[in-house]
mmCIF file of C-alpha atoms in Angstrom:
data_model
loop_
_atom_site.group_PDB
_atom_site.id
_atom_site.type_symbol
_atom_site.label_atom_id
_atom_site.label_comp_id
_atom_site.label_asym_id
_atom_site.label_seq_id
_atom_site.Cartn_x
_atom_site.Cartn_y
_atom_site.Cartn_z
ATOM 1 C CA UNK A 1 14.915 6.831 -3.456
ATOM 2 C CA UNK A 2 14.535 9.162 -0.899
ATOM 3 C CA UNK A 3 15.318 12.494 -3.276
ATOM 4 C CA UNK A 4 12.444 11.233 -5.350
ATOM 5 C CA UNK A 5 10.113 11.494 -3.216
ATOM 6 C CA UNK A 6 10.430 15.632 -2.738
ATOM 7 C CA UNK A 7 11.525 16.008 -6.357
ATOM 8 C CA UNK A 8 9.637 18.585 -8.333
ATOM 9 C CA UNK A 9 7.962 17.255 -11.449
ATOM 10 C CA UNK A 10 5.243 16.508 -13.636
ATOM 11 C CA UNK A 11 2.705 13.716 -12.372
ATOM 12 C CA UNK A 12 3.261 10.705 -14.656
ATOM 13 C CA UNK A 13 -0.722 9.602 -14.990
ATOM 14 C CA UNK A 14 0.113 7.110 -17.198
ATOM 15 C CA UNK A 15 2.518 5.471 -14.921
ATOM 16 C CA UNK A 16 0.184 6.035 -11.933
ATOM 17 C CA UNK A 17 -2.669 3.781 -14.122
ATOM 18 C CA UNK A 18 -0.654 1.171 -14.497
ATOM 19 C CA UNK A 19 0.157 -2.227 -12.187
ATOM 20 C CA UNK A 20 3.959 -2.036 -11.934
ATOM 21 C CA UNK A 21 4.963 -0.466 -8.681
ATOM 22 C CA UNK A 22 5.998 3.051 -8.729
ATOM 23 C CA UNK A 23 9.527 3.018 -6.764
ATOM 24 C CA UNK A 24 10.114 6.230 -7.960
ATOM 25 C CA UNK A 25 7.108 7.972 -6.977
ATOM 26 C CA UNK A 26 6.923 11.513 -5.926
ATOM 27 C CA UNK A 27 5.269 12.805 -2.725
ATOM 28 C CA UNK A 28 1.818 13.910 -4.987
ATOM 29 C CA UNK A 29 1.655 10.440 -7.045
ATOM 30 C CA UNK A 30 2.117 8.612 -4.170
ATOM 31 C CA UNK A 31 -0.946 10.695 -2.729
ATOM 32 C CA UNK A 32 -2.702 10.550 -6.045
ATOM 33 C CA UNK A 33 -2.344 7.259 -7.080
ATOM 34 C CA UNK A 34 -4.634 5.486 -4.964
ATOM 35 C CA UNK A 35 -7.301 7.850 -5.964
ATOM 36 C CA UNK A 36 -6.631 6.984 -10.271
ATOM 37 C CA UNK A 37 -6.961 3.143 -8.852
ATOM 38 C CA UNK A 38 -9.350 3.999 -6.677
ATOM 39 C CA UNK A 39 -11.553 0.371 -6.713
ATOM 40 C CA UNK A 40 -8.630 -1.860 -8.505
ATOM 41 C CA UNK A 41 -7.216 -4.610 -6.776
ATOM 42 C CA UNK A 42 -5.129 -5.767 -9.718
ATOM 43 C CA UNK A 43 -1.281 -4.474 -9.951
ATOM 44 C CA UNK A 44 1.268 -4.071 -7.358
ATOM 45 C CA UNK A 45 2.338 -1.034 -4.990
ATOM 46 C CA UNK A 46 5.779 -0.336 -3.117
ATOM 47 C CA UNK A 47 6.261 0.210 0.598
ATOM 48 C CA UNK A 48 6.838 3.547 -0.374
ATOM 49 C CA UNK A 49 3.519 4.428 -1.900
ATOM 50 C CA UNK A 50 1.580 2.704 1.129
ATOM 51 C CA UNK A 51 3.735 4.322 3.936
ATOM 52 C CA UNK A 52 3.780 8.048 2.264
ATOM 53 C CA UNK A 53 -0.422 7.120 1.965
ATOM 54 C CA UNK A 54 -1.339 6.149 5.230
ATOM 55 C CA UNK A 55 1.241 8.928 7.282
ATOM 56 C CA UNK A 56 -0.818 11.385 5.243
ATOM 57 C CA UNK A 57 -4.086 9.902 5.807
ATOM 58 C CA UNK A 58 -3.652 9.373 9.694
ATOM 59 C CA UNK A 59 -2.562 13.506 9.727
ATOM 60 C CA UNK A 60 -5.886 14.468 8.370
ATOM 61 C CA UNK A 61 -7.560 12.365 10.183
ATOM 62 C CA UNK A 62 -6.035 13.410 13.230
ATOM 63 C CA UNK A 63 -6.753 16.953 12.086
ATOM 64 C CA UNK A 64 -10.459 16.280 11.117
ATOM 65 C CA UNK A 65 -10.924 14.744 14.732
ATOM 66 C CA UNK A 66 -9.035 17.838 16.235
ATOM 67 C CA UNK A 67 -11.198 20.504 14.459
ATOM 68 C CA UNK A 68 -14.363 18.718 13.873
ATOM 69 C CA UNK A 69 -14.554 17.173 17.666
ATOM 70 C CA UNK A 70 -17.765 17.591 19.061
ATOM 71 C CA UNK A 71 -21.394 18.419 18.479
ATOM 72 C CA UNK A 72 -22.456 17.393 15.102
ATOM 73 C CA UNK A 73 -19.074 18.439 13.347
ATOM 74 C CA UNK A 74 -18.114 15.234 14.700
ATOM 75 C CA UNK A 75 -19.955 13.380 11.775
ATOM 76 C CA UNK A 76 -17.527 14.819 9.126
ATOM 77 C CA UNK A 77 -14.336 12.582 10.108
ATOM 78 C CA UNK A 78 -16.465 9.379 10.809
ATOM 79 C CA UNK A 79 -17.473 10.141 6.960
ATOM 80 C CA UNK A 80 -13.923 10.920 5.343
ATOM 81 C CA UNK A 81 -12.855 7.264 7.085
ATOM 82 C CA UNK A 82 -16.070 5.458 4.958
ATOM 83 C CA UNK A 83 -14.670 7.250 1.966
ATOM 84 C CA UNK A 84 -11.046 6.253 2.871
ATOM 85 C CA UNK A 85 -11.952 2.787 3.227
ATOM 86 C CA UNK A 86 -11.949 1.786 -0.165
ATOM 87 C CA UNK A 87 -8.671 3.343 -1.306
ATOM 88 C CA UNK A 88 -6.940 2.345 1.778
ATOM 89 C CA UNK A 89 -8.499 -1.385 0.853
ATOM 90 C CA UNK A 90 -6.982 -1.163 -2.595
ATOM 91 C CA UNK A 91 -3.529 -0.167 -1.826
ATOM 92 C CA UNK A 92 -3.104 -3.110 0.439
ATOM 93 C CA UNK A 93 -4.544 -5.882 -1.606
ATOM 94 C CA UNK A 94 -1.530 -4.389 -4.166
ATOM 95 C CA UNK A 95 0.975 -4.273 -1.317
ATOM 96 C CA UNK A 96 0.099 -8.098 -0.885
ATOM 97 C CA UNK A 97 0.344 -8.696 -4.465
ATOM 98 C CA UNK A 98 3.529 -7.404 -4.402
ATOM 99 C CA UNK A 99 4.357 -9.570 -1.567
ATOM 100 C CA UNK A 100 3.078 -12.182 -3.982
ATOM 101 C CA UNK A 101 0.123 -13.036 -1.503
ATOM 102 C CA UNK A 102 -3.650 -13.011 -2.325
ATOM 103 C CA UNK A 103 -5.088 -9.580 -1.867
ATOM 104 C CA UNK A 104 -8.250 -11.350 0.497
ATOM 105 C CA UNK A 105 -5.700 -11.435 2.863
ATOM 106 C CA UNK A 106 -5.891 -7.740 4.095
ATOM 107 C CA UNK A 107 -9.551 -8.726 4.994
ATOM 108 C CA UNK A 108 -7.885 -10.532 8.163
ATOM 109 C CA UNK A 109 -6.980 -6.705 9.915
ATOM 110 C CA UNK A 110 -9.965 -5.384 8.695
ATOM 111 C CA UNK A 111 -12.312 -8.377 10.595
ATOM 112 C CA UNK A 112 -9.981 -8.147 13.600
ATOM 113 C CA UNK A 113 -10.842 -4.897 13.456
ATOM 114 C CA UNK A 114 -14.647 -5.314 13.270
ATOM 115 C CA UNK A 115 -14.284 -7.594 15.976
ATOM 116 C CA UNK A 116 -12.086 -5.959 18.605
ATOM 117 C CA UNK A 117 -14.813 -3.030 17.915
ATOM 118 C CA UNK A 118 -17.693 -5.146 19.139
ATOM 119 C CA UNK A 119 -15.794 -6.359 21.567
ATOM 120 C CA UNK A 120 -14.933 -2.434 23.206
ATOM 121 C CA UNK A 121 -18.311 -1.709 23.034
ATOM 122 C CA UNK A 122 -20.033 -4.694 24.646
ATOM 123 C CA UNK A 123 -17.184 -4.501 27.306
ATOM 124 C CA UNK A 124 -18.071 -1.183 27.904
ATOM 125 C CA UNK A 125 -21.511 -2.076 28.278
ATOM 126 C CA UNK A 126 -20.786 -4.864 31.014
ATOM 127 C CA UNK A 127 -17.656 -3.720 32.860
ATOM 128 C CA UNK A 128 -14.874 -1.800 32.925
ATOM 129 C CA UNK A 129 -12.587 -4.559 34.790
ATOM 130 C CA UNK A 130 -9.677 -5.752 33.414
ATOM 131 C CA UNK A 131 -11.227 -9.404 32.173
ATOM 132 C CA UNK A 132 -13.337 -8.533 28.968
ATOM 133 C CA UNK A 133 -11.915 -5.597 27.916
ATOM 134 C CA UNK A 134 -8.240 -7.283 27.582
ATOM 135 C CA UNK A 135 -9.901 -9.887 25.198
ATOM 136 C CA UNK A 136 -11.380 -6.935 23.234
ATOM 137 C CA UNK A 137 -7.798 -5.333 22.639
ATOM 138 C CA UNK A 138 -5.866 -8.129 21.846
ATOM 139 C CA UNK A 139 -7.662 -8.814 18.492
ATOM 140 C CA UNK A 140 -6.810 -4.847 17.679
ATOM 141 C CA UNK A 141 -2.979 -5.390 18.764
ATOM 142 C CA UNK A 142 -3.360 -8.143 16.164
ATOM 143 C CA UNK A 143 -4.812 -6.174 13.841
ATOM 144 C CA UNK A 144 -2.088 -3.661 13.959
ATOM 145 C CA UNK A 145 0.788 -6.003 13.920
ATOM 146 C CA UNK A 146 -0.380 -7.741 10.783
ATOM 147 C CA UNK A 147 -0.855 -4.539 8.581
ATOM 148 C CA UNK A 148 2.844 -3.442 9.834
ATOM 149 C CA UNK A 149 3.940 -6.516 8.792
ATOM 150 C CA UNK A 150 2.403 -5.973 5.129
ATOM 151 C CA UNK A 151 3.658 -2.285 5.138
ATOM 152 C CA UNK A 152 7.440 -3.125 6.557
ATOM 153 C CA UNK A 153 7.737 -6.717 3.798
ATOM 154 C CA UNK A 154 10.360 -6.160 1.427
ATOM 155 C CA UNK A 155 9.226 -7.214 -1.948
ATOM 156 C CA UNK A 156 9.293 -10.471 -3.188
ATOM 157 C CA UNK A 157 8.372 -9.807 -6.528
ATOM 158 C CA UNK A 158 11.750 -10.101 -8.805
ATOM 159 C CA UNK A 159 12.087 -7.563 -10.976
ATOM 160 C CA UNK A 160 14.808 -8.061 -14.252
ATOM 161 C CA UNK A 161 18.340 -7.215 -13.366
ATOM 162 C CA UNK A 162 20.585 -6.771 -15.588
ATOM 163 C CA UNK A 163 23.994 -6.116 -13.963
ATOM 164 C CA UNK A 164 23.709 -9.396 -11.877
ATOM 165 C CA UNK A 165 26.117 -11.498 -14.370
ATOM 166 C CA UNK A 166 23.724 -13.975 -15.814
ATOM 167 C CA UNK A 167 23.463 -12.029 -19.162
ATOM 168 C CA UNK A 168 26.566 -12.439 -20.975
ATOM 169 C CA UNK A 169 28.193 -9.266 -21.824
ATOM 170 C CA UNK A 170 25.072 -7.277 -21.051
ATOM 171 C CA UNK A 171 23.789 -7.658 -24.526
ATOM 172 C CA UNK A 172 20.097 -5.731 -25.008
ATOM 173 C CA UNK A 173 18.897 -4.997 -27.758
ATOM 174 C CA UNK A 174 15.477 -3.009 -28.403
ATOM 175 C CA UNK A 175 14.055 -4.302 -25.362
ATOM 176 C CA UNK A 176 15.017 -7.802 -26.085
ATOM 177 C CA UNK A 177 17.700 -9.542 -23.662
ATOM 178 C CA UNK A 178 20.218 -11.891 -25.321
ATOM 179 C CA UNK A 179 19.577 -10.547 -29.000
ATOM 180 C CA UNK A 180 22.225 -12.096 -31.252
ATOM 181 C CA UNK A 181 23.207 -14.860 -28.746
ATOM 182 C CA UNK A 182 23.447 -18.518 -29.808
ATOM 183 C CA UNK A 183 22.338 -21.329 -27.003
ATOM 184 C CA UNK A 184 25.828 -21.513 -25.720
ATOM 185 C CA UNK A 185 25.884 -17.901 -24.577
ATOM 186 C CA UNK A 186 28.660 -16.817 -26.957
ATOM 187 C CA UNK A 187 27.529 -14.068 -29.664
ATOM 188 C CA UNK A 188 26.835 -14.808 -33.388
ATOM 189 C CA UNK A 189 29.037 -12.935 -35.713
#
């Protein structure tokens, strides 16, 4: 799986639509997927599509904060993170489909989030001792370990094997599984 991600080749859009995970993805359509299902929470997506995302994602933004740092530059990465928002959204409610888990479950992160935020800055506000600023964190630390969780789950969705011995003798034919087999597993003549 690894070689497929640097391999050199046409973007499959019509792949990248769709709601089947792409385990095969490239480096670019696992970039440019989240952008063709930009607002969709329907579908699934692979560890390897959200990881490749969000390493990317956290280098520009790293790079936006870098260059764009103070003054009123520093506008210009709060504003790519709003825009973010949404496709980051997306591609985790289809990491928890694949998980087969509701997709309102990434709001969980996202509120600890919110609230370890209002938390730092009214702790700020009163003190800067050890007390308030502790229960501020600890909803963040939460926050993190949940969406690692999400991003490190193996997928529970089974996908159709067919080299695991329940077909007998492997018989497919035109898509169909088991075409010219009787009940009793043994082919017609």
């Amino acid at each position: 799986m690894a070689v497929a991600l640097f391999e050199n080749r046409p973007p499959r859009v019509a792949e990248m639509k769709g709601f089947e995970p792409m385990y095969d993805a490239t480096f670019r359509e696992c970039l440019q997927r989240p952008f063709y299902l930009f607002a969709r929470g329907r579908g699934r997506s692979c560890r390897k599509e959200i990881w490749v995302f969000f390493i990317v994602l956290s280098i520009v933004e790293q790079g936006l904060s870098k260059v764009c740092g103070g003054g009123s530059w520093a506008l210009i990465p709060l504003v790519f993170d709003l825009i973010m928002v949404v496709p980051e959204y997306a591609l985790e409610v289809r990491r928890l489909h694949d998980l087969l888990l509701p997709g309102w479950l990434t709001l969980i992160p996202y509120g600890l989030m919110v609230i370890a935020t209002i938390g730092l800055v009214k702790s700020r506000m009163l003190t800067i001792g050890g007390g308030p600023l502790l229960l501020a964190v600890i909803p963040l630390l939460v926050a993190i370990v949940i969406q690692l969780v999400i991003m490190c789950t193996p997928s529970r969705h089974r996908r159709l094997s067919f080299d695991n011995g329940a077909i007998d003798n492997g018989v497919i034919d035109n898509g169909t599984i088991g075409a010219g087999m009787n009940q009793s597993g043994t082919t017609r003549p």
